[in-house]
Amino acid sequence: MSAFRSLLALALLAACGGAAVDAPLDVAAPAPAVLTGGIVDPLPAETPASHDLELSDGTTTYRVMFGTVRSGAAIADRITQVTGATIRASVDADGRLLLGTVETGPDAEIRIVRGAALPMLGFERGMVATGL
C-alpha cells in the first residue's frame, strides 16, 4: 500500500509541474506605527482652558489645539480632524488614547513633538513609534 501512495505522490507532483514549492506560512503585512497614551476618558478633574499637542507623521508636523473637552473621544476626533486622518486617533475600551498612522511599513512613524496636553494624554515629549 505504501508503494501505491508513493506512486500517487509522484503522479501528483508531475501533474503540478514537477516541483513542490513551500510558500512561507508567516507572511505579515507591514504594520502602521502606533502609540498608546494614558487614560483620557474621563479627563482629570482640573484641566486648563486650552491644550495643545504637536505631533508628526515623519513628514508633516501638526499642531492640534483643543479647549476643555468632556471625553477622550472628542480629543481623538480633533486629532484625526487636524491631521486630515494621516494620523488617526481613537480611544480603546480601557479609555487609552491610540494614535496610528495611515502609512505602513518600516518608514511609518509617529513622533510626539511637544505640547501642554502631553501629561493629560499620557505621552512624553520625544516619544516615537516607527513601523513594525
Short mmCIF file of N, CA and C in Angstrom, two decimals, residues 3-113:
data_model
loop_
_atom_site.label_atom_id
_atom_site.label_comp_id
_atom_site.label_asym_id
_atom_site.label_seq_id
_atom_site.Cartn_x
_atom_site.Cartn_y
_atom_site.Cartn_z
N ALA A 3 3.73 1.59 -1.45
CA ALA A 3 4.25 1.79 -2.80
C ALA A 3 3.23 2.53 -3.64
N PHE A 4 1.94 2.18 -3.46
CA PHE A 4 0.87 2.86 -4.19
C PHE A 4 0.82 4.35 -3.81
N ARG A 5 0.96 4.64 -2.53
CA ARG A 5 0.95 6.04 -2.07
C ARG A 5 2.14 6.81 -2.65
N SER A 6 3.29 6.18 -2.74
CA SER A 6 4.47 6.83 -3.31
C SER A 6 4.26 7.13 -4.78
N LEU A 7 3.68 6.16 -5.53
CA LEU A 7 3.40 6.38 -6.94
C LEU A 7 2.37 7.50 -7.12
N LEU A 8 1.36 7.52 -6.26
CA LEU A 8 0.34 8.56 -6.32
C LEU A 8 0.96 9.93 -6.05
N ALA A 9 1.87 10.00 -5.08
CA ALA A 9 2.54 11.27 -4.77
C ALA A 9 3.39 11.74 -5.94
N LEU A 10 4.09 10.82 -6.60
CA LEU A 10 4.90 11.18 -7.77
C LEU A 10 4.03 11.66 -8.92
N ALA A 11 2.88 10.98 -9.12
CA ALA A 11 1.96 11.39 -10.19
C ALA A 11 1.41 12.78 -9.91
N LEU A 12 1.06 13.06 -8.67
CA LEU A 12 0.57 14.40 -8.32
C LEU A 12 1.65 15.45 -8.49
N LEU A 13 2.88 15.09 -8.14
CA LEU A 13 3.99 16.01 -8.29
C LEU A 13 4.22 16.34 -9.77
N ALA A 14 4.16 15.34 -10.62
CA ALA A 14 4.34 15.55 -12.05
C ALA A 14 3.20 16.40 -12.62
N ALA A 15 1.99 16.17 -12.15
CA ALA A 15 0.84 16.93 -12.63
C ALA A 15 0.92 18.39 -12.22
N CYS A 16 1.62 18.68 -11.15
CA CYS A 16 1.74 20.06 -10.66
C CYS A 16 2.95 20.78 -11.23
N GLY A 17 3.60 20.22 -12.23
CA GLY A 17 4.74 20.90 -12.82
C GLY A 17 6.07 20.33 -12.38
N GLY A 18 6.05 19.31 -11.58
CA GLY A 18 7.27 18.62 -11.23
C GLY A 18 8.04 19.18 -10.06
N ALA A 19 7.58 20.23 -9.45
CA ALA A 19 8.33 20.78 -8.32
C ALA A 19 7.35 21.22 -7.25
N ALA A 20 7.72 20.93 -6.04
CA ALA A 20 6.91 21.36 -4.91
C ALA A 20 7.55 22.62 -4.33
N VAL A 21 6.77 23.65 -4.14
CA VAL A 21 7.28 24.90 -3.59
C VAL A 21 6.55 25.17 -2.29
N ASP A 22 7.32 25.35 -1.24
CA ASP A 22 6.73 25.68 0.05
C ASP A 22 6.54 27.19 0.13
N ALA A 23 5.30 27.61 0.30
CA ALA A 23 5.02 29.04 0.49
C ALA A 23 5.26 29.39 1.94
N PRO A 24 5.81 30.57 2.20
CA PRO A 24 6.02 30.95 3.59
C PRO A 24 4.68 31.04 4.32
N LEU A 25 4.64 30.49 5.51
CA LEU A 25 3.39 30.46 6.25
C LEU A 25 3.18 31.73 7.07
N ASP A 26 4.26 32.38 7.45
CA ASP A 26 4.13 33.53 8.34
C ASP A 26 4.54 34.81 7.60
N VAL A 27 3.71 35.23 6.65
CA VAL A 27 3.99 36.45 5.91
C VAL A 27 3.11 37.54 6.49
N ALA A 28 3.72 38.45 7.23
CA ALA A 28 2.98 39.51 7.88
C ALA A 28 3.01 40.76 7.01
N ALA A 29 1.86 41.40 6.88
CA ALA A 29 1.79 42.67 6.16
C ALA A 29 2.47 43.74 7.01
N PRO A 30 3.08 44.73 6.37
CA PRO A 30 3.70 45.80 7.15
C PRO A 30 2.68 46.48 8.05
N ALA A 31 3.05 46.74 9.27
CA ALA A 31 2.11 47.34 10.24
C ALA A 31 2.36 48.83 10.36
N PRO A 32 1.32 49.59 10.66
CA PRO A 32 1.50 51.03 10.87
C PRO A 32 2.13 51.29 12.23
N ALA A 33 2.69 52.48 12.37
CA ALA A 33 3.20 52.90 13.67
C ALA A 33 2.03 53.20 14.58
N VAL A 34 2.12 52.80 15.84
CA VAL A 34 1.04 53.03 16.80
C VAL A 34 1.63 53.48 18.13
N LEU A 35 1.07 54.52 18.70
CA LEU A 35 1.43 54.96 20.05
C LEU A 35 0.21 54.85 20.93
N THR A 36 0.41 54.42 22.16
CA THR A 36 -0.68 54.32 23.13
C THR A 36 -0.47 55.33 24.23
N GLY A 37 -1.47 56.17 24.47
CA GLY A 37 -1.38 57.20 25.51
C GLY A 37 -1.95 56.71 26.82
N GLY A 38 -2.11 57.64 27.74
CA GLY A 38 -2.65 57.32 29.05
C GLY A 38 -4.17 57.28 29.03
N ILE A 39 -4.76 57.21 30.19
CA ILE A 39 -6.21 57.18 30.31
C ILE A 39 -6.73 58.60 30.10
N VAL A 40 -7.59 58.78 29.11
CA VAL A 40 -8.07 60.12 28.80
C VAL A 40 -9.59 60.25 28.94
N ASP A 41 -10.27 59.21 29.31
CA ASP A 41 -11.72 59.28 29.44
C ASP A 41 -12.12 58.47 30.66
N PRO A 42 -12.57 59.11 31.75
CA PRO A 42 -12.85 60.54 31.86
C PRO A 42 -11.57 61.35 32.06
N LEU A 43 -11.64 62.62 31.73
CA LEU A 43 -10.49 63.51 31.88
C LEU A 43 -10.23 63.80 33.35
N PRO A 44 -9.02 64.25 33.67
CA PRO A 44 -8.76 64.69 35.05
C PRO A 44 -9.72 65.80 35.46
N ALA A 45 -9.98 65.92 36.75
CA ALA A 45 -10.97 66.87 37.24
C ALA A 45 -10.61 68.31 36.90
N GLU A 46 -9.33 68.66 37.00
CA GLU A 46 -8.92 70.03 36.71
C GLU A 46 -8.10 70.05 35.42
N THR A 47 -8.62 70.75 34.43
CA THR A 47 -7.89 70.88 33.17
C THR A 47 -7.82 72.35 32.79
N PRO A 48 -6.74 72.76 32.17
CA PRO A 48 -6.66 74.15 31.75
C PRO A 48 -7.67 74.46 30.64
N ALA A 49 -7.86 75.74 30.37
CA ALA A 49 -8.86 76.16 29.38
C ALA A 49 -8.50 75.71 27.97
N SER A 50 -7.21 75.54 27.68
CA SER A 50 -6.84 75.09 26.35
C SER A 50 -5.63 74.16 26.44
N HIS A 51 -5.53 73.30 25.47
CA HIS A 51 -4.44 72.33 25.39
C HIS A 51 -3.88 72.37 23.99
N ASP A 52 -2.63 71.99 23.85
CA ASP A 52 -2.08 71.82 22.52
C ASP A 52 -1.21 70.58 22.49
N LEU A 53 -1.06 70.05 21.31
CA LEU A 53 -0.27 68.84 21.09
C LEU A 53 0.34 68.96 19.71
N GLU A 54 1.65 68.82 19.63
CA GLU A 54 2.31 68.79 18.33
C GLU A 54 2.80 67.38 18.07
N LEU A 55 2.45 66.86 16.92
CA LEU A 55 2.90 65.53 16.55
C LEU A 55 3.21 65.51 15.08
N SER A 56 4.02 64.53 14.68
CA SER A 56 4.49 64.45 13.31
C SER A 56 4.30 63.04 12.78
N ASP A 57 4.01 62.96 11.49
CA ASP A 57 3.92 61.66 10.83
C ASP A 57 5.24 61.30 10.13
N GLY A 58 6.30 62.03 10.48
CA GLY A 58 7.60 61.80 9.87
C GLY A 58 7.85 62.74 8.70
N THR A 59 6.79 63.33 8.16
CA THR A 59 6.91 64.27 7.06
C THR A 59 6.36 65.64 7.44
N THR A 60 5.18 65.65 8.04
CA THR A 60 4.49 66.88 8.39
C THR A 60 4.29 66.95 9.90
N THR A 61 4.44 68.15 10.46
CA THR A 61 4.16 68.37 11.88
C THR A 61 2.82 69.06 12.00
N TYR A 62 1.99 68.54 12.89
CA TYR A 62 0.64 69.07 13.11
C TYR A 62 0.56 69.65 14.52
N ARG A 63 -0.08 70.79 14.65
CA ARG A 63 -0.35 71.36 15.96
C ARG A 63 -1.84 71.29 16.20
N VAL A 64 -2.22 70.44 17.14
CA VAL A 64 -3.63 70.23 17.47
C VAL A 64 -3.93 71.06 18.71
N MET A 65 -4.93 71.92 18.63
CA MET A 65 -5.34 72.73 19.78
C MET A 65 -6.79 72.41 20.10
N PHE A 66 -7.07 72.24 21.36
CA PHE A 66 -8.45 72.00 21.79
C PHE A 66 -8.64 72.58 23.17
N GLY A 67 -9.86 73.02 23.45
CA GLY A 67 -10.19 73.59 24.75
C GLY A 67 -10.60 72.50 25.72
N THR A 68 -11.33 72.88 26.74
CA THR A 68 -11.80 71.91 27.72
C THR A 68 -12.75 70.94 26.99
N VAL A 69 -12.49 69.67 27.14
CA VAL A 69 -13.29 68.66 26.45
C VAL A 69 -13.91 67.72 27.47
N ARG A 70 -14.94 67.06 27.08
CA ARG A 70 -15.69 66.20 28.00
C ARG A 70 -15.41 64.72 27.82
N SER A 71 -14.68 64.36 26.77
CA SER A 71 -14.41 62.93 26.57
C SER A 71 -13.12 62.72 25.79
N GLY A 72 -12.57 61.55 25.97
CA GLY A 72 -11.40 61.17 25.19
C GLY A 72 -11.73 61.06 23.72
N ALA A 73 -12.97 60.65 23.41
CA ALA A 73 -13.37 60.54 22.01
C ALA A 73 -13.31 61.90 21.32
N ALA A 74 -13.64 62.97 22.04
CA ALA A 74 -13.57 64.32 21.45
C ALA A 74 -12.13 64.69 21.13
N ILE A 75 -11.19 64.30 21.99
CA ILE A 75 -9.77 64.54 21.72
C ILE A 75 -9.35 63.75 20.48
N ALA A 76 -9.73 62.49 20.43
CA ALA A 76 -9.37 61.64 19.29
C ALA A 76 -9.93 62.21 17.99
N ASP A 77 -11.18 62.65 18.03
CA ASP A 77 -11.79 63.23 16.83
C ASP A 77 -11.05 64.47 16.36
N ARG A 78 -10.63 65.31 17.32
CA ARG A 78 -9.93 66.55 16.98
C ARG A 78 -8.56 66.24 16.35
N ILE A 79 -7.84 65.28 16.89
CA ILE A 79 -6.53 64.92 16.33
C ILE A 79 -6.70 64.40 14.91
N THR A 80 -7.66 63.52 14.70
CA THR A 80 -7.91 62.97 13.37
C THR A 80 -8.30 64.07 12.39
N GLN A 81 -9.12 65.01 12.86
CA GLN A 81 -9.56 66.12 12.01
C GLN A 81 -8.39 67.00 11.60
N VAL A 82 -7.58 67.42 12.55
CA VAL A 82 -6.48 68.34 12.27
C VAL A 82 -5.43 67.69 11.37
N THR A 83 -5.18 66.41 11.55
CA THR A 83 -4.15 65.74 10.76
C THR A 83 -4.69 65.22 9.43
N GLY A 84 -5.94 65.51 9.13
CA GLY A 84 -6.52 65.02 7.89
C GLY A 84 -6.55 63.51 7.81
N ALA A 85 -6.61 62.87 8.96
CA ALA A 85 -6.65 61.41 9.10
C ALA A 85 -5.35 60.74 8.67
N THR A 86 -4.28 61.52 8.42
CA THR A 86 -2.97 60.90 8.21
C THR A 86 -2.54 60.20 9.49
N ILE A 87 -2.83 60.85 10.61
CA ILE A 87 -2.69 60.22 11.92
C ILE A 87 -4.10 60.04 12.44
N ARG A 88 -4.49 58.82 12.67
CA ARG A 88 -5.84 58.52 13.14
C ARG A 88 -5.81 58.22 14.62
N ALA A 89 -6.63 58.92 15.36
CA ALA A 89 -6.70 58.73 16.81
C ALA A 89 -7.99 58.02 17.18
N SER A 90 -7.93 57.22 18.23
CA SER A 90 -9.12 56.55 18.76
C SER A 90 -8.88 56.29 20.24
N VAL A 91 -9.93 55.88 20.91
CA VAL A 91 -9.85 55.54 22.32
C VAL A 91 -10.26 54.08 22.45
N ASP A 92 -9.41 53.28 23.10
CA ASP A 92 -9.74 51.86 23.23
C ASP A 92 -10.74 51.63 24.36
N ALA A 93 -11.11 50.39 24.57
CA ALA A 93 -12.12 50.04 25.58
C ALA A 93 -11.70 50.42 26.99
N ASP A 94 -10.40 50.53 27.23
CA ASP A 94 -9.90 50.92 28.56
C ASP A 94 -9.71 52.41 28.70
N GLY A 95 -10.11 53.19 27.67
CA GLY A 95 -10.01 54.64 27.73
C GLY A 95 -8.64 55.18 27.38
N ARG A 96 -7.78 54.37 26.78
CA ARG A 96 -6.45 54.84 26.39
C ARG A 96 -6.49 55.43 25.00
N LEU A 97 -5.75 56.52 24.81
CA LEU A 97 -5.68 57.17 23.51
C LEU A 97 -4.69 56.42 22.63
N LEU A 98 -5.12 56.05 21.44
CA LEU A 98 -4.28 55.36 20.48
C LEU A 98 -4.07 56.26 19.28
N LEU A 99 -2.82 56.44 18.87
CA LEU A 99 -2.50 57.17 17.65
C LEU A 99 -1.92 56.17 16.67
N GLY A 100 -2.45 56.14 15.47
CA GLY A 100 -1.94 55.25 14.44
C GLY A 100 -1.78 55.99 13.13
N THR A 101 -0.82 55.58 12.32
CA THR A 101 -0.63 56.22 11.02
C THR A 101 -1.38 55.47 9.94
N VAL A 102 -1.69 56.18 8.88
CA VAL A 102 -2.27 55.55 7.70
C VAL A 102 -1.17 54.81 6.95
N GLU A 103 0.05 55.35 7.02
CA GLU A 103 1.18 54.73 6.34
C GLU A 103 1.52 53.40 7.02
N THR A 104 2.08 52.48 6.24
CA THR A 104 2.52 51.20 6.82
C THR A 104 3.96 50.95 6.41
N GLY A 105 4.57 50.01 7.06
CA GLY A 105 5.92 49.61 6.72
C GLY A 105 6.97 50.27 7.61
N PRO A 106 8.23 50.03 7.33
CA PRO A 106 9.30 50.49 8.21
C PRO A 106 9.43 52.02 8.27
N ASP A 107 8.92 52.74 7.28
CA ASP A 107 9.01 54.19 7.29
C ASP A 107 7.84 54.86 8.00
N ALA A 108 6.84 54.10 8.39
CA ALA A 108 5.70 54.67 9.11
C ALA A 108 6.18 55.19 10.46
N GLU A 109 5.76 56.38 10.83
CA GLU A 109 6.27 56.98 12.05
C GLU A 109 5.24 57.93 12.67
N ILE A 110 5.20 57.94 13.99
CA ILE A 110 4.51 58.99 14.74
C ILE A 110 5.51 59.50 15.76
N ARG A 111 5.67 60.82 15.80
CA ARG A 111 6.60 61.44 16.75
C ARG A 111 5.83 62.48 17.55
N ILE A 112 5.93 62.40 18.86
CA ILE A 112 5.34 63.40 19.74
C ILE A 112 6.36 64.51 19.90
N VAL A 113 6.03 65.70 19.42
CA VAL A 113 6.99 66.80 19.41
C VAL A 113 6.95 67.56 20.73
#
